[in-house]
PDB file of C-alpha atoms in Angstrom:
ATOM      1  CA  MET A  14      55.599  20.272  42.649  1.00 38.00           C
ATOM      2  CA  SER A  15      52.785  21.749  40.173  1.00 36.00           C
ATOM      3  CA  THR A  16      49.835  20.352  38.801  1.00 39.00           C
ATOM      4  CA  ASP A  17      47.589  20.690  35.758  1.00 44.00           C
ATOM      5  CA  PRO A  18      44.105  21.352  37.504  1.00 50.00           C
ATOM      6  CA  ALA A  19      41.780  18.532  36.910  1.00 42.00           C
ATOM      7  CA  THR A  20      38.585  20.000  34.607  1.00 44.00           C
ATOM      8  CA  VAL A  21      36.062  21.651  36.713  1.00 48.00           C
ATOM      9  CA  GLY A  22      32.668  20.131  36.634  1.00 55.00           C
ATOM     10  CA  ALA A  23      29.657  21.999  36.056  1.00 63.00           C
ATOM     11  CA  GLY A  24      28.250  21.702  39.744  1.00 58.00           C
ATOM     12  CA  SER A  25      31.841  23.237  41.170  1.00 74.00           C
ATOM     13  CA  ALA A  26      31.135  24.930  44.485  1.00 92.00           C
ATOM     14  CA  TRP A  27      31.767  28.923  44.029  1.00 96.00           C
ATOM     15  CA  PRO A  28      35.364  29.659  44.826  1.00 97.00           C
ATOM     16  CA  ASP A  29      36.312  31.549  48.049  1.00 96.00           C
ATOM     17  CA  GLY A  30      37.336  34.906  48.437  1.00 96.00           C
ATOM     18  CA  TYR A  31      35.572  35.497  45.158  1.00 97.00           C
ATOM     19  CA  ASP A  32      32.706  38.094  44.889  1.00 97.00           C
ATOM     20  CA  ARG A  33      30.101  38.564  42.241  1.00 95.00           C
ATOM     21  CA  VAL A  34      27.766  41.032  41.236  1.00 96.00           C
ATOM     22  CA  LEU A  35      24.646  40.108  38.898  1.00 96.00           C
ATOM     23  CA  LEU A  36      23.359  42.901  36.629  1.00 96.00           C
ATOM     24  CA  GLU A  37      20.578  42.925  34.697  1.00 93.00           C
ATOM     25  CA  GLU A  38      21.543  45.486  32.060  1.00 92.00           C
ATOM     26  CA  THR A  39      24.849  47.601  32.242  1.00 92.00           C
ATOM     27  CA  ASP A  40      26.822  49.901  29.582  1.00 91.00           C
ATOM     28  CA  SER A  41      29.728  47.121  29.583  1.00 92.00           C
ATOM     29  CA  THR A  42      30.959  45.311  32.384  1.00 95.00           C
ATOM     30  CA  MET A  43      34.762  46.407  31.687  1.00 95.00           C
ATOM     31  CA  ALA A  44      33.336  50.580  32.538  1.00 94.00           C
ATOM     32  CA  GLU A  45      31.148  48.770  35.351  1.00 95.00           C
ATOM     33  CA  ALA A  46      34.804  47.525  36.800  1.00 95.00           C
ATOM     34  CA  ARG A  47      36.149  50.583  36.249  1.00 95.00           C
ATOM     35  CA  ARG A  48      33.494  52.496  38.412  1.00 94.00           C
ATOM     36  CA  ARG A  49      33.510  49.709  41.329  1.00 94.00           C
ATOM     37  CA  ALA A  50      37.351  48.799  41.662  1.00 94.00           C
ATOM     38  CA  PRO A  51      38.476  51.103  44.046  1.00 92.00           C
ATOM     39  CA  ASP A  52      35.499  49.901  46.581  1.00 92.00           C
ATOM     40  CA  LEU A  53      36.825  46.333  46.184  1.00 92.00           C
ATOM     41  CA  ALA A  54      38.524  44.318  48.593  1.00 90.00           C
ATOM     42  CA  GLY A  55      39.013  41.451  46.547  1.00 95.00           C
ATOM     43  CA  PRO A  56      38.335  39.628  43.390  1.00 97.00           C
ATOM     44  CA  ALA A  57      34.999  40.124  41.886  1.00 98.00           C
ATOM     45  CA  TRP A  58      33.237  38.736  38.991  1.00 98.00           C
ATOM     46  CA  ILE A  59      30.469  41.179  37.288  1.00 97.00           C
ATOM     47  CA  LEU A  60      28.219  39.724  34.906  1.00 97.00           C
ATOM     48  CA  ALA A  61      25.458  41.576  33.053  1.00 96.00           C
ATOM     49  CA  ARG A  62      22.548  40.094  31.219  1.00 92.00           C
ATOM     50  CA  HIS A  63      22.478  42.675  28.770  1.00 92.00           C
ATOM     51  CA  GLN A  64      25.302  45.504  27.440  1.00 87.00           C
ATOM     52  CA  THR A  65      24.441  48.563  25.737  1.00 87.00           C
ATOM     53  CA  ALA A  66      28.155  49.675  24.604  1.00 75.00           C
ATOM     54  CA  GLY A  67      30.470  46.357  24.737  1.00 64.00           C
ATOM     55  CA  HIS A  68      33.746  46.265  23.305  1.00 58.00           C
ATOM     56  CA  GLY A  69      36.417  43.785  22.328  1.00 55.00           C
ATOM     57  CA  ARG A  70      40.075  44.652  21.613  1.00 55.00           C
ATOM     58  CA  ARG A  71      41.396  48.162  20.060  1.00 52.00           C
ATOM     59  CA  GLY A  72      37.312  49.390  20.659  1.00 52.00           C
ATOM     60  CA  ARG A  73      35.614  46.998  18.216  1.00 57.00           C
ATOM     61  CA  ALA A  74      32.152  46.858  19.144  1.00 59.00           C
ATOM     62  CA  TRP A  75      31.179  43.251  20.469  1.00 58.00           C
ATOM     63  CA  GLN A  76      27.548  42.104  20.106  1.00 63.00           C
ATOM     64  CA  HIS A  77      25.657  41.006  22.950  1.00 70.00           C
ATOM     65  CA  PRO A  78      22.571  39.092  21.685  1.00 80.00           C
ATOM     66  CA  PRO A  79      20.358  37.509  24.061  1.00 84.00           C
ATOM     67  CA  GLY A  80      21.722  34.808  26.413  1.00 94.00           C
ATOM     68  CA  ASN A  81      25.417  35.277  25.289  1.00 96.00           C
ATOM     69  CA  PHE A  82      27.815  35.483  27.969  1.00 97.00           C
ATOM     70  CA  ALA A  83      29.608  38.947  29.188  1.00 96.00           C
ATOM     71  CA  ALA A  84      31.727  39.325  32.412  1.00 97.00           C
ATOM     72  CA  THR A  85      34.807  40.664  33.955  1.00 98.00           C
ATOM     73  CA  LEU A  86      36.692  39.559  36.866  1.00 98.00           C
ATOM     74  CA  VAL A  87      38.489  42.416  38.720  1.00 98.00           C
ATOM     75  CA  LEU A  88      41.518  41.324  40.466  1.00 97.00           C
ATOM     76  CA  PRO A  89      42.557  44.214  42.400  1.00 94.00           C
ATOM     77  CA  HIS A  90      46.060  42.838  43.390  1.00 90.00           C
ATOM     78  CA  ALA A  91      47.262  41.683  39.577  1.00 91.00           C
ATOM     79  CA  GLY A  92      51.133  42.456  40.246  1.00 89.00           C
ATOM     80  CA  ASP A  93      53.318  44.450  37.688  1.00 92.00           C
ATOM     81  CA  PRO A  94      52.009  44.791  33.935  1.00 93.00           C
ATOM     82  CA  ALA A  95      54.239  42.433  33.130  1.00 93.00           C
ATOM     83  CA  GLN A  96      52.414  39.705  35.319  1.00 94.00           C
ATOM     84  CA  ALA A  97      49.298  40.907  35.089  1.00 96.00           C
ATOM     85  CA  ALA A  98      49.367  40.428  31.448  1.00 96.00           C
ATOM     86  CA  LEU A  99      49.726  36.876  31.589  1.00 97.00           C
ATOM     87  CA  ARG A 100      46.492  36.536  32.838  1.00 98.00           C
ATOM     88  CA  SER A 101      45.077  36.480  29.695  1.00 97.00           C
ATOM     89  CA  PHE A 102      46.744  32.688  29.403  1.00 98.00           C
ATOM     90  CA  THR A 103      44.964  31.690  33.053  1.00 98.00           C
ATOM     91  CA  THR A 104      41.989  33.244  31.448  1.00 98.00           C
ATOM     92  CA  ALA A 105      42.044  30.827  28.426  1.00 98.00           C
ATOM     93  CA  LEU A 106      42.901  27.948  30.526  1.00 98.00           C
ATOM     94  CA  ALA A 107      39.776  28.699  32.581  1.00 98.00           C
ATOM     95  CA  LEU A 108      37.651  28.771  29.651  1.00 98.00           C
ATOM     96  CA  HIS A 109      38.800  25.765  28.104  1.00 98.00           C
ATOM     97  CA  ASP A 110      38.324  23.806  31.173  1.00 97.00           C
ATOM     98  CA  ALA A 111      34.861  25.357  31.608  1.00 97.00           C
ATOM     99  CA  PHE A 112      33.865  24.675  27.945  1.00 97.00           C
ATOM    100  CA  VAL A 113      34.792  20.939  28.141  1.00 96.00           C
ATOM    101  CA  ALA A 114      32.760  20.609  31.398  1.00 96.00           C
ATOM    102  CA  ARG A 115      29.805  21.761  29.891  1.00 94.00           C
ATOM    103  CA  CYS A 116      30.293  19.982  26.651  1.00 92.00           C
ATOM    104  CA  GLY A 117      32.235  16.934  27.763  1.00 82.00           C
ATOM    105  CA  THR A 118      34.542  16.854  24.387  1.00 79.00           C
ATOM    106  CA  ARG A 119      38.072  18.302  24.954  1.00 71.00           C
ATOM    107  CA  GLY A 120      39.400  17.848  20.970  1.00 75.00           C
ATOM    108  CA  GLN A 121      36.643  20.267  19.829  1.00 93.00           C
ATOM    109  CA  PHE A 122      38.480  23.284  21.634  1.00 96.00           C
ATOM    110  CA  ALA A 123      41.613  24.765  21.366  1.00 97.00           C
ATOM    111  CA  LEU A 124      43.129  28.203  22.354  1.00 98.00           C
ATOM    112  CA  LYS A 125      44.415  30.816  19.877  1.00 97.00           C
ATOM    113  CA  TRP A 126      46.878  33.314  20.630  1.00 97.00           C
ATOM    114  CA  PRO A 127      47.041  36.011  22.129  1.00 92.00           C
ATOM    115  CA  ASN A 128      43.263  35.930  23.647  1.00 94.00           C
ATOM    116  CA  ASP A 129      40.922  33.862  21.761  1.00 96.00           C
ATOM    117  CA  VAL A 130      39.029  30.261  22.428  1.00 97.00           C
ATOM    118  CA  LEU A 131      38.314  28.296  19.169  1.00 97.00           C
ATOM    119  CA  LEU A 132      35.398  26.075  18.847  1.00 96.00           C
ATOM    120  CA  ASN A 133      35.427  23.585  15.746  1.00 95.00           C
ATOM    121  CA  GLY A 134      37.703  26.098  14.046  1.00 94.00           C
ATOM    122  CA  GLY A 135      35.475  28.984  14.876  1.00 94.00           C
ATOM    123  CA  LYS A 136      35.584  31.687  17.514  1.00 95.00           C
ATOM    124  CA  VAL A 137      33.421  31.374  20.681  1.00 96.00           C
ATOM    125  CA  ALA A 138      35.101  33.430  23.191  1.00 97.00           C
ATOM    126  CA  GLY A 139      37.598  36.725  23.312  1.00 95.00           C
ATOM    127  CA  ILE A 140      39.277  38.116  26.490  1.00 97.00           C
ATOM    128  CA  LEU A 141      39.986  41.526  27.064  1.00 96.00           C
ATOM    129  CA  LEU A 142      42.384  42.889  29.550  1.00 97.00           C
ATOM    130  CA  GLU A 143      42.568  46.465  31.070  1.00 96.00           C
ATOM    131  CA  SER A 144      44.657  48.087  33.857  1.00 95.00           C
ATOM    132  CA  LEU A 145      42.943  50.050  36.156  1.00 93.00           C
ATOM    133  CA  PRO A 146      44.545  52.555  38.602  1.00 88.00           C
ATOM    134  CA  GLY A 147      46.449  51.313  41.980  1.00 87.00           C
ATOM    135  CA  GLY A 148      47.767  47.949  40.307  1.00 89.00           C
ATOM    136  CA  ALA A 149      44.093  46.545  39.594  1.00 94.00           C
ATOM    137  CA  LEU A 150      43.543  44.457  36.505  1.00 97.00           C
ATOM    138  CA  SER A 151      40.101  43.613  34.620  1.00 97.00           C
ATOM    139  CA  ILE A 152      39.324  40.895  32.776  1.00 98.00           C
ATOM    140  CA  GLY A 153      36.628  40.874  30.041  1.00 97.00           C
ATOM    141  CA  ILE A 154      35.476  37.833  28.360  1.00 97.00           C
ATOM    142  CA  GLY A 155      32.433  37.365  26.145  1.00 95.00           C
ATOM    143  CA  VAL A 156      31.231  33.950  25.171  1.00 97.00           C
ATOM    144  CA  ASN A 157      29.099  33.632  22.208  1.00 96.00           C
ATOM    145  CA  LEU A 158      26.924  30.906  24.159  1.00 97.00           C
ATOM    146  CA  SER A 159      23.377  30.970  22.475  1.00 96.00           C
ATOM    147  CA  GLN A 160      24.390  32.930  19.332  1.00 93.00           C
ATOM    148  CA  ALA A 161      27.244  34.001  17.235  1.00 92.00           C
ATOM    149  CA  PRO A 162      27.454  37.958  16.144  1.00 83.00           C
ATOM    150  CA  THR A 163      26.697  38.737  12.955  1.00 75.00           C
ATOM    151  CA  ALA A 164      29.181  38.504   9.861  1.00 67.00           C
ATOM    152  CA  GLU A 165      29.824  41.964   9.307  1.00 65.00           C
ATOM    153  CA  LEU A 166      31.026  42.977  12.703  1.00 64.00           C
ATOM    154  CA  VAL A 167      33.916  40.574  11.792  1.00 69.00           C
ATOM    155  CA  GLU A 168      37.062  41.742  10.160  1.00 71.00           C
ATOM    156  CA  PRO A 169      37.936  40.424   6.892  1.00 69.00           C
ATOM    157  CA  GLY A 170      40.296  37.206   7.055  1.00 70.00           C
ATOM    158  CA  ALA A 171      39.319  36.986  11.027  1.00 78.00           C
ATOM    159  CA  THR A 172      38.367  33.765  12.390  1.00 88.00           C
ATOM    160  CA  PRO A 173      34.505  33.450  11.912  1.00 89.00           C
ATOM    161  CA  PRO A 174      32.201  33.176  14.813  1.00 93.00           C
ATOM    162  CA  VAL A 175      30.171  30.174  16.167  1.00 94.00           C
ATOM    163  CA  CYS A 176      28.413  29.502  19.317  1.00 95.00           C
ATOM    164  CA  LEU A 177      27.956  26.985  22.260  1.00 96.00           C
ATOM    165  CA  ALA A 178      24.607  26.140  21.261  1.00 95.00           C
ATOM    166  CA  GLN A 179      24.885  25.105  17.952  1.00 93.00           C
ATOM    167  CA  GLU A 180      27.888  23.495  17.495  1.00 94.00           C
ATOM    168  CA  CYS A 181      27.300  21.396  20.918  1.00 93.00           C
ATOM    169  CA  ASP A 182      23.871  21.523  20.974  1.00 92.00           C
ATOM    170  CA  THR A 183      24.024  22.578  24.299  1.00 91.00           C
ATOM    171  CA  LEU A 184      22.157  25.635  25.875  1.00 94.00           C
ATOM    172  CA  VAL A 185      24.100  27.232  28.848  1.00 96.00           C
ATOM    173  CA  PRO A 186      22.279  30.372  30.734  1.00 97.00           C
ATOM    174  CA  PRO A 187      24.960  32.974  31.442  1.00 96.00           C
ATOM    175  CA  GLN A 188      25.019  32.534  35.139  1.00 97.00           C
ATOM    176  CA  ALA A 189      25.375  28.838  35.498  1.00 97.00           C
ATOM    177  CA  PHE A 190      28.365  29.335  32.990  1.00 97.00           C
ATOM    178  CA  LEU A 191      30.005  31.741  35.172  1.00 98.00           C
ATOM    179  CA  GLY A 192      29.493  29.103  38.036  1.00 97.00           C
ATOM    180  CA  THR A 193      31.621  27.003  36.055  1.00 98.00           C
ATOM    181  CA  LEU A 194      34.055  29.564  35.180  1.00 98.00           C
ATOM    182  CA  ALA A 195      34.844  31.402  38.100  1.00 98.00           C
ATOM    183  CA  PRO A 196      36.030  28.093  39.681  1.00 98.00           C
ATOM    184  CA  ALA A 197      37.999  27.066  36.818  1.00 98.00           C
ATOM    185  CA  PHE A 198      39.709  30.318  37.023  1.00 98.00           C
ATOM    186  CA  ALA A 199      40.497  30.222  40.729  1.00 98.00           C
ATOM    187  CA  ARG A 200      42.314  26.837  40.267  1.00 98.00           C
ATOM    188  CA  TRP A 201      44.521  28.257  37.497  1.00 98.00           C
ATOM    189  CA  GLU A 202      45.063  31.474  39.263  1.00 98.00           C
ATOM    190  CA  ASP A 203      46.227  29.595  42.383  1.00 97.00           C
ATOM    191  CA  GLN A 204      48.486  27.689  39.903  1.00 97.00           C
ATOM    192  CA  PHE A 205      50.156  30.953  38.905  1.00 97.00           C
ATOM    193  CA  THR A 206      50.422  32.738  42.126  1.00 96.00           C
ATOM    194  CA  THR A 207      51.954  29.215  43.672  1.00 97.00           C
ATOM    195  CA  TYR A 208      54.434  28.153  40.878  1.00 97.00           C
ATOM    196  CA  GLY A 209      54.509  30.860  38.410  1.00 97.00           C
ATOM    197  CA  PHE A 210      54.115  31.052  34.628  1.00 97.00           C
ATOM    198  CA  GLY A 211      56.150  27.754  34.007  1.00 97.00           C
ATOM    199  CA  PRO A 212      52.878  25.198  34.307  1.00 97.00           C
ATOM    200  CA  ILE A 213      50.402  28.077  32.627  1.00 98.00           C
ATOM    201  CA  ARG A 214      53.013  28.164  29.439  1.00 98.00           C
ATOM    202  CA  THR A 215      53.036  24.195  29.376  1.00 98.00           C
ATOM    203  CA  ALA A 216      48.975  23.837  29.535  1.00 98.00           C
ATOM    204  CA  TRP A 217      48.352  26.639  27.381  1.00 98.00           C
ATOM    205  CA  LEU A 218      50.758  24.965  24.436  1.00 98.00           C
ATOM    206  CA  GLN A 219      49.628  21.524  24.905  1.00 97.00           C
ATOM    207  CA  ARG A 220      45.748  23.247  23.874  1.00 97.00           C
ATOM    208  CA  ALA A 221      47.127  25.923  21.558  1.00 97.00           C
ATOM    209  CA  ALA A 222      45.862  25.858  18.097  1.00 96.00           C
ATOM    210  CA  ARG A 223      47.994  25.866  14.794  1.00 95.00           C
ATOM    211  CA  MET A 224      51.194  25.316  16.402  1.00 95.00           C
ATOM    212  CA  GLY A 225      53.773  24.582  13.779  1.00 96.00           C
ATOM    213  CA  GLU A 226      51.582  25.871  11.128  1.00 96.00           C
ATOM    214  CA  THR A 227      51.903  29.253   9.008  1.00 97.00           C
ATOM    215  CA  VAL A 228      49.987  32.106  10.715  1.00 96.00           C
ATOM    216  CA  THR A 229      50.203  35.844   9.866  1.00 95.00           C
ATOM    217  CA  ALA A 230      50.611  38.503  12.482  1.00 96.00           C
ATOM    218  CA  ARG A 231      49.280  41.544  11.652  1.00 93.00           C
ATOM    219  CA  LEU A 232      50.789  44.625  13.654  1.00 92.00           C
ATOM    220  CA  PRO A 233      50.117  48.069  13.926  1.00 89.00           C
ATOM    221  CA  ASN A 234      52.751  49.134  10.658  1.00 90.00           C
ATOM    222  CA  THR A 235      53.405  45.746   9.395  1.00 91.00           C
ATOM    223  CA  GLU A 236      52.325  42.055   8.849  1.00 93.00           C
ATOM    224  CA  LEU A 237      54.521  39.149   9.454  1.00 95.00           C
ATOM    225  CA  THR A 238      53.994  35.564   7.965  1.00 96.00           C
ATOM    226  CA  GLY A 239      55.600  32.758   9.202  1.00 97.00           C
ATOM    227  CA  ARG A 240      55.377  29.201  11.500  1.00 97.00           C
ATOM    228  CA  PHE A 241      53.784  29.460  14.875  1.00 97.00           C
ATOM    229  CA  LEU A 242      56.720  27.966  17.287  1.00 97.00           C
ATOM    230  CA  GLY A 243      54.972  28.554  20.468  1.00 97.00           C
ATOM    231  CA  ILE A 244      54.853  31.272  23.280  1.00 98.00           C
ATOM    232  CA  ASP A 245      58.355  32.460  25.481  1.00 97.00           C
ATOM    233  CA  ASP A 246      58.502  33.031  29.388  1.00 96.00           C
ATOM    234  CA  ALA A 247      56.823  36.561  28.411  1.00 96.00           C
ATOM    235  CA  GLY A 248      53.999  35.041  26.868  1.00 97.00           C
ATOM    236  CA  HIS A 249      54.959  36.283  23.664  1.00 97.00           C
ATOM    237  CA  MET A 250      54.564  34.710  20.235  1.00 97.00           C
ATOM    238  CA  ILE A 251      57.220  33.227  18.851  1.00 98.00           C
ATOM    239  CA  LEU A 252      57.267  33.334  15.129  1.00 97.00           C
ATOM    240  CA  GLN A 253      59.597  31.820  12.482  1.00 97.00           C
ATOM    241  CA  THR A 254      59.829  33.932   9.468  1.00 95.00           C
ATOM    242  CA  SER A 255      61.844  33.933   6.434  1.00 93.00           C
ATOM    243  CA  ALA A 256      64.167  36.591   8.186  1.00 92.00           C
ATOM    244  CA  GLY A 257      64.350  34.327  11.531  1.00 94.00           C
ATOM    245  CA  PRO A 258      62.427  33.839  14.447  1.00 95.00           C
ATOM    246  CA  ARG A 259      60.525  36.991  16.139  1.00 95.00           C
ATOM    247  CA  ASP A 260      59.292  37.523  19.130  1.00 95.00           C
ATOM    248  CA  ILE A 261      55.954  39.333  19.043  1.00 96.00           C
ATOM    249  CA  ALA A 262      54.214  40.651  22.315  1.00 95.00           C
ATOM    250  CA  ALA A 263      50.809  41.547  20.718  1.00 93.00           C
ATOM    251  CA  ALA A 264      49.384  41.528  17.136  1.00 93.00           C
ATOM    252  CA  ASP A 265      46.156  40.388  15.570  1.00 93.00           C
ATOM    253  CA  VAL A 266      46.656  36.734  14.281  1.00 94.00           C
ATOM    254  CA  PHE A 267      45.102  35.153  11.164  1.00 92.00           C
ATOM    255  CA  PHE A 268      45.325  31.841  10.310  1.00 87.00           C
TER     256      PHE A 268
END
């Protein structure tokens, strides 16, 4: 029987089988992951104190002020594309646990489909998945630990950014945050590989933002507005629109 992993404490030990690479500076941890992936025998975290060319979804620039968190986890064997895509949910759950462990308050945090973590309604973290040759997957994670991005980099109507230091009055160094996040991810990954997506889906829905509320999903050629009903077994958003329920595989969501 599966269980919901307990919140990982700030002092949890580094997980067995996971390597880590600590860099002072790189262009982006995602690019570093692409370069290093062919030589990795197992999963590895890559953390950079500074990125010169960080990016988010659809190539959007990702600011990296001093003290913020920028890391990529490389999973050499992530399964088929559908399985690999579900890692956005295990990663979001791990981030949620790490934030709670560091801030001590669960109610402040929520998970926004498909790949953001919210703190007091603002975006504190984002997740970016990228398939690599040979079935590997890179999971890029950006967290506003010390500073939030400036307003000009935020798309109109998007969730405003916030930072952990201001909202929680807690300043966590990036390497210390990785020390909390990595064991949290390892626990959720173990849940996923052992029991499948079912327990992950249940846990994610328990932490989901705006369940049952009206949201807008922006697709490449259209926008759909409706009531957010949850996610299905493939991780797709279920949106109740005026024309009936819609299954949405990928979109930008606006509240």
